[in-house]
Coordinates of C-alpha atoms in Angstrom, one line a residue:
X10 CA -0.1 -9.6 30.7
X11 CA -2.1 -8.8 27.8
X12 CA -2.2 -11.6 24.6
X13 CA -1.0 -9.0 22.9
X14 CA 2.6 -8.6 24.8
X15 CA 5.7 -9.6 23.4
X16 CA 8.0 -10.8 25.8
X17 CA 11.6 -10.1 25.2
X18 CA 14.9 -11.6 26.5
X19 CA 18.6 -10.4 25.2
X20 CA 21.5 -12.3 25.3
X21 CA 24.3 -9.9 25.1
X22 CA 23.3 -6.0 26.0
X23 CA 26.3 -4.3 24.4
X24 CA 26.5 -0.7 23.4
X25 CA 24.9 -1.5 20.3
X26 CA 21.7 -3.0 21.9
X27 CA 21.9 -0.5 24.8
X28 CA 21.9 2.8 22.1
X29 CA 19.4 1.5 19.2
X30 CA 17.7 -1.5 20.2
X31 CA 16.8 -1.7 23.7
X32 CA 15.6 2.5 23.2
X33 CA 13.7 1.7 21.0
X34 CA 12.1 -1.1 22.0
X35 CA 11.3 0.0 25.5
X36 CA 9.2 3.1 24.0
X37 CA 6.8 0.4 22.3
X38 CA 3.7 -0.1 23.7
X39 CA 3.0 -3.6 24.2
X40 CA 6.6 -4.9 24.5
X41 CA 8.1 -6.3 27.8
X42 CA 11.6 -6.7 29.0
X43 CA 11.7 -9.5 30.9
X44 CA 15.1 -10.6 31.0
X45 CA 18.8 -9.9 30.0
X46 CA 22.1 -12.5 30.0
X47 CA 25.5 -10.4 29.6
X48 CA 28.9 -11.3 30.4
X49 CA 28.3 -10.8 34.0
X50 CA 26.2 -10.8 36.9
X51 CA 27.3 -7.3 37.3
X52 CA 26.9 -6.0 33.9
X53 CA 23.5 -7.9 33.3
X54 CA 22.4 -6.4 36.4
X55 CA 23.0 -3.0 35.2
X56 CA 21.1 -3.4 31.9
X57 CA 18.3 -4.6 33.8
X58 CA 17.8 -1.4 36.2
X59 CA 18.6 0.7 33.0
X60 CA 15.7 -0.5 30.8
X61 CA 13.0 -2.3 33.4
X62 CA 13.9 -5.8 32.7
X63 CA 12.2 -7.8 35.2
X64 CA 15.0 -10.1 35.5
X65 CA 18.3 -11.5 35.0
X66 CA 20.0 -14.9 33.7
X67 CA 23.2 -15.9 34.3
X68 CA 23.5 -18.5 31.7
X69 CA 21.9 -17.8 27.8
X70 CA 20.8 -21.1 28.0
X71 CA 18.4 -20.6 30.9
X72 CA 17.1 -17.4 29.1
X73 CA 16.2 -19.1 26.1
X74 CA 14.4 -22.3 28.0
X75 CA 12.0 -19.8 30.3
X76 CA 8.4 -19.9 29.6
X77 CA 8.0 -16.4 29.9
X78 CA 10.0 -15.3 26.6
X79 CA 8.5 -15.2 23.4
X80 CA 11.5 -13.3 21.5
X81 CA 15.4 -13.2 21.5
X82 CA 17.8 -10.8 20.9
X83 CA 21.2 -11.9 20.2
X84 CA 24.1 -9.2 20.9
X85 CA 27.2 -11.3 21.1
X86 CA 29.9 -11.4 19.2
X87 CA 29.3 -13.0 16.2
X88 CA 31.1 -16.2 16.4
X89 CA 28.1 -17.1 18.9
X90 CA 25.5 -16.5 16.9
X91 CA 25.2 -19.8 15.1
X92 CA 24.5 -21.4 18.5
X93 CA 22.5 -19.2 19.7
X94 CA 20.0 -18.4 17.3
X95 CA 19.9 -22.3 16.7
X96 CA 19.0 -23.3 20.0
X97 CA 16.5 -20.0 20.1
X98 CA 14.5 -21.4 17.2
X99 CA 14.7 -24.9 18.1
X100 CA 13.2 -23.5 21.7
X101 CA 10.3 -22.4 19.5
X102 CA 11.0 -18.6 20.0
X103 CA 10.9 -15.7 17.7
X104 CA 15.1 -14.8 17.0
X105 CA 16.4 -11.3 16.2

């Protein structure tokens, strides 16, 4: 892993994030999947095989505290997104 990769966790992988952001993400040089939190094992699974992520979480929290994560992106509903991008900066990452 290059200096020069971001390492990118999601929290959320709805349609949005699975038609604009996780596209378009994937196609930048430099930028690494590592891993994805949805609603369930199931569903987080299958963004994972879709766009390369290296891994799954079964709890956002876990997600957040790995070592291995530089930025999150948060595609919950909104009513999560107070906590979550809270406890992503407070982790020190970079939130979108």
């Amino acid at each position: 892993m290059s200096a020069d990769t971001i390492r990118i966790g999601f929290i959320g992988a709805g349609s949005i994030s699975r038609s604009n952001h996780l596209p378009g993400l994937a196609a930048i040089d430099g930028v690494e999947l590592v891993a994805v939190c949805n609603r369930s094992p199931e569903s987080s699974q299958a963004v994972a095989s879709e766009f390369s992520f290296s891994t799954t979480e079964e709890d956002w929290k876990t997600l957040i505290g790995r070592d291995d994560i530089d930025a999150v992106f948060i595609g919950t509903w909104p009513y999560m997104h107070k906590e979550m991008s809270t406890a992503v900066l407070e982790a020190g990452k970079h939130c979108f």
